[in-house]
Coordinates of C-alpha atoms and ligand atoms in Angstrom, one line a residue:
X233 CA 0.0 0.0 0.0
X234 CA 1.7 3.2 -1.0
X235 CA 1.6 6.3 1.1
X236 CA -1.1 8.9 0.6
X237 CA 0.2 12.4 0.2
X238 CA -2.2 15.2 1.1
X239 CA -2.3 18.7 -0.3
X240 CA -4.3 20.2 2.6
X241 CA -3.3 19.6 6.2
X242 CA -5.4 16.8 7.6
X243 CA -6.5 18.5 10.7
X244 CA -9.8 19.7 12.1
X245 CA -9.7 23.4 12.8
X246 CA -12.5 25.9 13.4
X247 CA -11.9 29.6 13.0
X248 CA -15.5 30.8 13.2
X249 CA -18.8 29.4 14.6
X250 CA -20.6 27.2 12.0
X251 CA -21.9 28.4 9.7
X252 CA -19.5 31.3 9.4
X253 CA -20.4 34.7 7.9
X254 CA -19.5 33.8 4.3
X255 CA -21.6 30.7 4.4
X256 CA -24.5 32.6 5.9
X257 CA -24.2 35.1 3.0
X258 CA -24.3 32.3 0.5
X259 CA -27.4 30.8 2.2
X260 CA -29.1 34.2 1.7
X261 CA -28.2 34.3 -2.0
X262 CA -29.2 30.7 -2.4
X263 CA -32.6 31.3 -1.0
X264 CA -33.4 33.7 -3.8
X265 CA -31.9 31.6 -6.6
X266 CA -32.0 27.9 -5.8
X267 CA -35.1 25.8 -5.7
X268 CA -36.3 25.1 -2.1
X269 CA -36.7 21.4 -2.9
X270 CA -33.0 20.9 -3.0
X271 CA -31.7 20.7 0.5
X272 CA -28.2 20.4 2.0
X273 CA -27.2 18.3 5.0
X274 CA -24.9 21.1 6.4
X275 CA -25.2 24.9 6.0
X276 CA -21.5 25.4 5.2
X277 CA -20.2 26.0 1.7
X278 CA -17.1 24.3 0.3
X279 CA -14.0 26.1 -0.9
X280 CA -11.5 23.2 -1.1
X281 CA -11.4 19.5 -0.2
X282 CA -8.6 16.8 0.0
X283 CA -8.3 13.5 1.9
X284 CA -10.6 13.6 4.8
X285 CA -10.8 17.4 5.1
X286 CA -13.3 19.9 3.6
X287 CA -12.4 23.6 3.9
X288 CA -15.3 25.9 3.9
X289 CA -15.6 29.4 2.6
X290 CA -14.8 30.9 6.0
X291 CA -11.5 28.9 6.3
X292 CA -12.8 26.2 8.7
X293 CA -11.4 22.7 8.2
X294 CA -14.0 20.1 8.7
X295 CA -13.7 16.3 9.0
X296 CA -15.6 14.7 6.1
X297 CA -17.3 11.5 7.2
X298 CA -19.7 11.5 4.3
X299 CA -17.7 11.6 1.1
X300 CA -20.5 13.5 -0.6
X301 CA -22.6 10.4 -0.1
X302 CA -20.0 7.7 -0.7
X303 CA -18.6 9.3 -3.9
X304 CA -15.2 10.7 -3.0
X305 CA -13.8 7.3 -1.9
X306 CA -10.5 8.2 -3.5
X307 CA -10.6 11.7 -2.2
X308 CA -12.1 14.9 -3.6
X309 CA -9.0 16.0 -5.5
X310 CA -6.7 13.0 -5.8
X311 CA -3.7 14.2 -7.9
X312 CA -3.8 11.4 -10.4
X313 CA -7.5 11.8 -10.9
X314 CA -7.2 15.5 -11.3
X315 CA -4.4 15.1 -13.8
X316 CA -6.4 12.6 -15.9
X317 CA -9.4 15.0 -15.9
X318 CA -7.2 18.0 -17.0
X319 CA -5.4 16.0 -19.7
X320 CA -8.7 14.7 -21.2
X321 CA -10.4 18.1 -20.9
X322 CA -7.5 19.7 -22.8
X323 CA -8.2 17.5 -25.8
X324 CA -12.0 16.9 -26.0
X325 CA -14.7 17.3 -23.4
X326 CA -17.4 15.6 -25.5
X327 CA -18.1 14.1 -28.8
X328 CA -21.0 11.7 -27.8
X329 CA -20.1 8.0 -27.8
X330 CA -23.1 7.5 -30.0
X331 CA -21.7 9.8 -32.7
X332 CA -17.9 9.7 -32.7
X333 CA -16.8 7.1 -30.1
X334 CA -13.5 7.1 -28.1
X335 CA -11.2 4.7 -26.4
X336 CA -11.9 5.8 -22.7
X337 CA -15.4 4.4 -22.8
X338 CA -14.2 1.0 -23.9
X339 CA -11.4 1.0 -21.3
X340 CA -13.8 1.7 -18.5
X341 CA -16.0 -1.2 -19.8
X342 CA -13.0 -3.5 -19.8
X343 CA -12.0 -2.5 -16.3
X344 CA -15.5 -2.9 -14.9
X345 CA -15.7 -6.4 -16.5
X346 CA -12.5 -7.3 -14.7
X347 CA -13.6 -5.9 -11.2
X348 CA -17.3 -7.0 -11.0
X349 CA -18.1 -10.4 -9.6
X350 CA -17.9 -13.5 -11.8
X351 CA -15.7 -14.4 -14.7
X352 CA -18.4 -14.9 -17.3
X353 CA -18.6 -12.8 -20.6
X354 CA -19.7 -9.3 -19.7
X355 CA -20.8 -6.1 -21.3
X356 CA -21.1 -2.6 -20.0
X357 CA -23.2 0.5 -20.9
X358 CA -22.3 3.8 -19.4
X359 CA -24.7 6.5 -18.0
X360 CA -24.6 9.7 -15.9
X361 CA -26.3 8.8 -12.6
X362 CA -27.2 5.9 -10.4
X363 CA -30.9 6.3 -11.1
X364 CA -30.2 6.2 -14.8
X365 CA -28.2 3.0 -14.4
X366 CA -31.0 1.4 -12.4
X367 CA -33.5 2.4 -15.1
X368 CA -31.4 0.9 -17.8
X369 CA -30.8 -2.4 -15.9
X370 CA -34.6 -2.7 -15.8
X371 CA -34.9 -1.9 -19.5
X372 CA -32.3 -4.6 -20.3
X373 CA -34.0 -7.2 -18.0
X374 CA -37.4 -6.6 -19.6
X375 CA -36.1 -7.0 -23.1
X376 CA -34.0 -10.0 -22.2
X377 CA -36.8 -11.9 -20.4
X378 CA -39.9 -10.6 -22.2
X379 CA -41.4 -10.1 -18.8
X380 CA -42.5 -6.9 -17.1
X381 CA -42.5 -7.0 -13.3
X382 CA -39.7 -5.6 -11.2
X383 CA -39.3 -6.8 -7.6
X384 CA -37.7 -4.5 -5.0
X385 CA -37.5 -4.5 -1.3
X386 CA -38.6 -2.7 1.8
X387 CA -36.2 0.0 2.8
X388 CA -34.7 0.0 -0.7
X389 CA -33.5 3.2 -2.4
X390 CA -32.9 3.3 -6.1
X391 CA -33.2 7.0 -7.1
X392 CA -35.4 9.9 -7.9
X393 CA -36.5 9.5 -11.5
X394 CA -40.1 8.3 -12.1
X395 CA -39.3 4.5 -12.4
X396 CA -36.7 4.6 -9.6
X397 CA -39.1 6.6 -7.3
X398 CA -41.5 3.7 -7.8
X399 CA -38.7 1.4 -6.8
X400 CA -37.7 3.4 -3.8
X401 CA -39.5 2.5 -0.6
X402 CA -39.5 5.6 1.5
X403 CA -42.3 8.1 0.7
X404 CA -41.0 11.3 2.4
X405 CA -39.1 13.1 1.0
X406 CA -38.5 11.1 -2.1
X407 CA -42.0 10.4 -3.5
X408 CA -44.5 12.6 -1.7
X409 CA -46.7 14.3 -4.3
X410 CA -44.6 13.2 -7.3
X411 CA -46.9 10.3 -8.5
X412 CA -48.3 8.7 -10.4
X413 CA -45.4 6.3 -10.5
X414 CA -44.3 3.7 -13.0
X415 CA -46.3 0.5 -13.0
X416 CA -45.2 -3.2 -12.6
X417 CA -43.0 -2.5 -9.6
X418 CA -43.6 -4.7 -6.6
X419 CA -42.1 -4.5 -3.1
X420 CA -41.5 -7.4 -0.8
X421 CA -39.9 -7.9 2.7
X422 CA -36.2 -7.5 3.0
X423 CA -33.9 -8.9 5.7
X424 CA -33.4 -6.4 8.6
X425 CA -31.9 -8.5 11.4
X426 CA -32.3 -5.7 14.1
X427 CA -36.0 -5.4 13.3
X428 CA -37.1 -8.7 11.9
X429 CA -39.5 -11.0 13.7
X430 CA -38.2 -13.9 15.7
X431 CA -39.1 -17.5 15.1
X432 CA -41.5 -19.1 17.5
X433 CA -38.6 -20.4 19.6
X434 CA -37.2 -16.9 19.9
X435 CA -34.3 -17.4 17.5
X436 CA -33.8 -14.6 14.9
X437 CA -35.0 -15.5 11.5
X438 CA -32.1 -16.5 9.3
X439 CA -31.0 -15.2 5.9
X440 CA -32.4 -18.1 4.0
X441 CA -35.7 -17.8 6.0
X442 CA -35.9 -14.1 5.1
X443 CA -35.3 -15.0 1.5
X444 CA -38.0 -17.7 1.6
X445 CA -40.4 -15.1 3.0
X446 CA -39.7 -12.8 0.1
X447 CA -39.9 -15.6 -2.4
X448 CA -43.3 -16.7 -1.1
X449 CA -44.6 -13.1 -1.4
X450 CA -43.3 -12.9 -4.9
X451 CA -44.8 -16.2 -6.0
X452 CA -48.2 -15.6 -4.4
X453 CA -48.6 -11.9 -5.1
X454 CA -47.0 -11.6 -8.6
X455 CA -46.4 -15.1 -9.9
X456 CA -42.7 -16.1 -10.3
X457 CA -43.1 -16.5 -14.1
X458 CA -44.0 -12.8 -14.5
X459 CA -40.9 -11.4 -12.8
X460 CA -38.3 -9.8 -15.1
X461 CA -35.8 -8.7 -12.4
X462 CA -35.3 -8.5 -8.7
X463 CA -33.3 -5.3 -7.9
X464 CA -31.6 -5.3 -4.5
X465 CA -28.9 -3.3 -2.7
X466 CA -26.5 -5.9 -1.1
X467 CA -26.3 -3.6 1.9
X468 CA -29.2 -1.1 1.9
X469 CA -27.9 2.5 1.9
X470 CA -30.4 5.3 2.3
X471 CA -32.7 2.8 4.0
X472 CA -30.3 2.6 7.0
X473 CA -27.1 0.7 6.2
X474 CA -29.0 -2.5 6.7
X475 CA -26.8 -5.6 6.3
X476 CA -29.0 -8.6 5.5
X477 CA -28.6 -11.8 7.5
X478 CA -26.0 -14.1 5.9
X479 CA -27.5 -16.4 3.3
X480 CA -30.3 -14.0 2.3
X481 CA -28.6 -12.7 -0.9
X482 CA -27.3 -16.1 -2.0
X483 CA -30.7 -17.8 -1.5
X484 CA -32.4 -15.0 -3.5
X485 CA -29.8 -15.1 -6.3
X486 CA -30.1 -18.9 -6.6
X487 CA -33.8 -18.7 -6.7
X488 CA -33.7 -16.0 -9.4
X489 CA -31.3 -18.1 -11.5
X490 CA -33.5 -21.2 -11.2
X491 CA -36.4 -19.2 -12.6
X492 CA -34.9 -17.1 -15.3
X493 CA -35.2 -13.9 -13.3
X494 CA -32.5 -11.3 -13.8
X495 CA -30.7 -10.6 -10.4
X496 CA -29.7 -7.0 -10.4
X497 CA -27.3 -5.9 -7.6
X498 CA -27.7 -2.2 -7.1
X499 CA -24.1 -1.5 -5.9
X500 CA -24.4 2.3 -6.6
X501 CA -23.5 3.0 -3.0
X502 CA -21.7 -0.2 -1.9
X503 CA -19.5 -0.7 -5.0
X504 CA -15.9 0.1 -5.7
X505 CA -14.0 -0.8 -2.5
X506 CA -16.4 0.9 -0.1
X507 CA -17.3 -2.2 1.8
X508 CA -13.7 -3.6 1.8
X509 CA -14.1 -5.6 -1.4
X510 CA -14.6 -4.4 -5.0
X511 CA -18.3 -5.1 -4.7
X512 CA -20.4 -6.0 -1.6
X513 CA -21.8 -9.1 -3.4
X514 CA -18.2 -10.5 -3.3
X515 CA -18.6 -11.0 0.5
X516 CA -20.9 -14.0 0.1
X517 CA -19.7 -15.0 -3.4
X518 CA -22.9 -13.8 -5.0
X519 CA -22.6 -13.3 -8.8
X520 CA -25.3 -10.9 -10.0
X521 CA -26.6 -11.0 -13.6
X522 CA -26.3 -7.2 -13.7
X523 CA -24.6 -4.7 -11.4
X524 CA -25.4 -1.0 -11.3
X525 CA -22.5 1.2 -10.5
X526 CA -22.1 4.9 -9.9
X527 CA -21.1 7.1 -6.9
X528 CA -17.5 6.0 -6.1
X529 CA -16.5 5.0 -9.5
X530 CA -15.1 8.2 -11.0
X531 CA -13.7 10.2 -8.1
X532 CA -16.6 12.7 -8.1
X533 CA -17.2 13.0 -11.8
X534 CA -20.7 11.9 -12.9
X535 CA -20.5 8.5 -14.4
X536 CA -22.6 5.4 -14.0
X537 CA -22.7 1.9 -15.4
X538 CA -24.6 -1.3 -15.9
X539 CA -22.2 -4.2 -16.1
X540 CA -23.2 -7.8 -16.5
X541 CA -24.0 -10.9 -18.5
X542 CA -23.2 -10.4 -22.2
X543 CA -26.2 -12.4 -23.3
X544 CA -28.6 -10.2 -21.4
X545 CA -27.1 -6.8 -22.3
X546 CA -26.6 -7.8 -25.9
X547 CA -30.3 -8.8 -26.1
X548 CA -31.1 -5.1 -26.5
X549 CA -31.6 -3.9 -30.1
X550 CA -29.1 -1.5 -31.6
X551 CA -29.8 2.1 -30.5
X552 CA -32.0 0.9 -27.6
X553 CA -29.6 2.2 -25.0
X554 CA -27.6 5.3 -24.7
X555 CA -27.9 9.0 -24.0
X556 CA -26.1 12.2 -25.0
X557 CA -23.7 12.4 -22.1
X558 CA -23.4 8.8 -21.0
X559 CA -19.8 7.8 -20.7
X560 CA -18.6 11.3 -21.1
X561 CA -14.8 11.2 -22.0
X562 CA -13.7 13.4 -19.0
X563 CA -15.7 11.2 -16.6
X564 CA -14.3 8.1 -18.2
X565 CA -10.7 9.4 -17.8
X566 CA -11.5 10.1 -14.1
X567 CA -13.0 6.7 -13.7
X568 CA -9.9 5.0 -15.1
X569 CA -7.6 7.0 -12.9
X570 CA -9.9 6.4 -9.9
X571 CA -9.9 2.6 -10.3
X572 CA -6.1 2.6 -10.9
X573 CA -5.6 4.6 -7.7
X574 CA -7.9 2.3 -5.8
X575 CA -5.7 -0.6 -6.7
X576 CA -2.4 1.3 -6.1
X577 CA -3.5 2.5 -2.7
X578 CA -5.3 -0.8 -1.8
X579 CA -8.4 1.1 -0.9
X580 CA -10.2 -2.3 -0.3
X581 CA -7.7 -2.9 2.4
X582 CA -8.1 0.7 3.7
X583 CA -11.8 0.2 3.9
X584 CA -11.3 -3.0 6.0
X585 CA -8.8 -1.1 8.2
X586 CA -11.3 1.7 8.7
X587 CA -13.9 -0.9 9.7
X588 CA -11.5 -2.3 12.4
X589 CA -10.7 1.1 13.8
X590 CA -14.3 2.4 13.8
X591 CA -16.3 -0.6 14.9
X592 CA -14.1 -1.2 17.9
X593 CA -14.9 2.4 19.1
X594 CA -18.5 2.3 18.1
X595 CA -19.1 -1.0 19.9
X596 CA -17.4 0.4 23.1
X597 CA -19.7 3.5 22.7
X598 CA -22.8 1.3 22.3
X599 CA -21.9 -0.5 25.6
X600 CA -21.6 2.9 27.3
X601 CA -25.0 4.4 26.3
X602 CA -28.4 3.1 25.9
X603 CA -29.5 5.0 22.8
X604 CA -27.5 2.9 20.3
X605 CA -29.6 -0.1 19.3
X606 CA -27.1 -1.5 16.9
X607 CA -23.7 -1.0 15.4
X608 CA -23.5 -2.4 11.9
X609 CA -22.1 -2.1 8.4
X610 CA -19.1 -3.4 6.5
X611 CA -15.8 -1.8 5.5
X612 CA -16.1 2.0 5.4
X613 CA -19.9 1.8 5.3
X614 CA -20.8 1.8 9.0
X615 CA -23.7 3.0 11.0
X616 CA -25.3 3.3 14.4
X617 CA -29.0 3.0 14.8
X618 CA -30.4 5.3 17.5
X619 CA -33.3 4.1 19.7
X620 CA -35.3 5.3 22.7
X621 CA -33.3 4.1 25.7
X622 CA -33.6 0.4 26.3
X623 CA -36.1 -0.2 23.4
X624 CA -36.1 -0.7 19.7
X625 CA -38.2 2.3 19.1
X626 CA -36.6 4.6 16.5
X627 CA -35.1 7.8 17.8
X628 CA -34.6 10.2 14.9
X629 CA -34.4 13.2 17.2
X630 CA -31.2 11.7 18.8
X631 CA -29.7 11.1 15.3
X632 CA -30.4 14.7 14.3
X633 CA -29.1 16.1 17.6
X634 CA -25.9 14.0 17.3
X635 CA -25.2 15.1 13.8
X636 CA -25.8 18.8 14.8
X637 CA -23.5 18.6 17.7
X638 CA -20.8 16.9 15.7
X639 CA -21.1 19.6 13.0
X640 CA -20.7 22.3 15.6
X641 CA -17.4 20.7 16.4
X642 CA -16.4 20.5 12.7
X643 CA -17.3 16.9 11.8
X644 CA -19.7 16.2 8.9
X645 CA -22.0 13.2 9.6
X646 CA -24.9 12.1 7.5
X647 CA -28.1 10.5 8.8
X648 CA -30.3 8.0 6.9
X649 CA -32.8 5.2 7.5
X650 CA -36.5 4.6 6.9
X651 CA -37.1 6.0 10.4
X652 CA -34.4 8.7 10.1
X653 CA -32.6 7.3 13.1
X654 CA -29.4 6.1 11.7
X655 CA -26.0 7.9 11.7
X656 CA -23.9 6.6 8.8
X657 CA -20.2 6.8 8.4
X658 CA -18.9 7.0 4.9
X659 CA -15.4 8.5 5.2
X660 CA -13.2 8.9 2.1
X661 CA -11.2 5.7 2.0
X662 CA -8.0 7.8 2.0
X663 CA -8.8 9.4 5.3
X664 CA -5.8 9.2 7.7
X665 CA -6.1 7.2 10.9
X666 CA -5.6 10.2 13.1
X667 CA -8.3 12.2 11.4
X668 CA -10.7 9.2 11.5
X669 CA -10.0 8.8 15.2
X670 CA -10.6 12.5 15.8
X671 CA -13.9 12.3 14.0
X672 CA -14.9 9.3 16.0
X673 CA -14.1 11.0 19.2
X674 CA -16.3 14.0 18.3
X675 CA -19.0 11.5 17.4
X676 CA -18.6 9.7 20.7
X677 CA -18.8 13.0 22.7
X678 CA -21.9 14.0 20.7
X679 CA -23.6 10.6 21.4
X680 CA -22.7 10.8 25.1
X681 CA -24.0 14.3 25.4
X682 CA -27.3 13.5 23.6
X683 CA -27.8 10.3 25.6
X684 CA -27.1 12.2 28.8
X685 CA -29.5 14.9 27.9
X686 CA -32.2 12.3 27.3
X687 CA -32.0 10.9 30.8
X688 CA -31.6 14.3 32.3
X689 CA -28.1 13.7 33.5
X690 CA -25.8 16.8 33.9
X691 CA -23.5 17.3 30.8
Ligands
PLP907 C1 -27.5 7.0 -4.6 C2 -28.2 5.8 -5.1 C3 -28.9 5.7 -6.3 C4 -29.2 6.9 -7.1 O1 -28.0 7.4 -7.6 P1 -28.0 8.9 -8.3 O2 -26.7 9.1 -8.9 O3 -28.3 9.8 -7.1 O4 -29.1 8.9 -9.3 C5 -29.4 4.4 -6.6 N1 -29.2 3.4 -5.9 C6 -28.5 3.4 -4.7 C7 -28.3 2.1 -4.0 C8 -28.0 4.6 -4.3 O5 -27.3 4.7 -3.1

């Protein structure tokens, strides 16, 4: 693993209250120019970012534990990625791959074929966003199978376009008022070990049992023979960093295979080293028919992909897939450099190292307070689920209060979850150990303060 060199000092440092005066000014301007439907997790505006630090417009250095939602795994300004972008931009920024194609697109497709699970013949088509990749995986599955119905899961998140809103579970804020939604999308039970029912004898239901529950719903409510695809996040992201019980994904994948159903792993958030392997499906040796990829793949540039079985993807008629910007040459150059850096810096190994450092501390914290119901996740995709003390009742207020306290100390934390009660950690994989430890300490103090306030203890 080669050393990571940073351009910006990797140290948390506040020089104003947050938000500072320049950020407040920008919030004012924004109010009169930007649509109110777009919200930001934190009210501070970015001036620079590198490694695990974001510098705001007032000169504060904040610890980034969100990576712009799992995107800047390789950092927000990795020098090799920046150089690749500059070099490509100096030659051509766009020609449209559907008009006059270029090598970068092909090279990204070759690389994704190498990195995605399975050694079967693969093809790739490139797009701009995760939602677009998911939409196209469904298009491919429908053409390849001649069937219509798409099966998705409770707590699933797949995007904000019309079809992917239909596929996303959570109403507010993603769907409220935006219907009618695309038809032929059917949702079934997922595996959520912390909240799943127990068996009659009090043992937790297993992964294969949870899969059987979903399969029964599908067969009875839709009819197995009508299903084109099941689309699933191997670890659910926006839904709450829910890691299914072991055996759930393999059982579903086996069942799909036996019935000619396209198994689509939505690895938009989990993919590309985030969970300590190239793809989260690798953990249980699951080989999806199609994988959707976006977020971390191009070092922050907008690029997305569907990669998977050649016979399925090549079933689509010529001209059936594409888009003006899909596989933009600058984004492709960034993606190639990003994947190369991930190998060079062993970012899969870094993600596992982050897991070790963080889970040890998070588990100790969970032992100390009674508002953490569960510590879970894999690699550098980790979370704590906040509950009312001593229960499993969701505690979204605690999650919000913890994130607010951490921000006041200069640590950016994101929340998520169907119940809004999950704090998720998605640090850049290039974050230094010291900075990560500092961020975790701030998180720990915030959790203790909020837990103490809840039971009325002095702070
Ligand atoms: C973020 C996300 C999407 C949507 O990606 P966009 O680029 O925001 O369209 C889809 N699926 C999963 C699992 C995601 O995390």
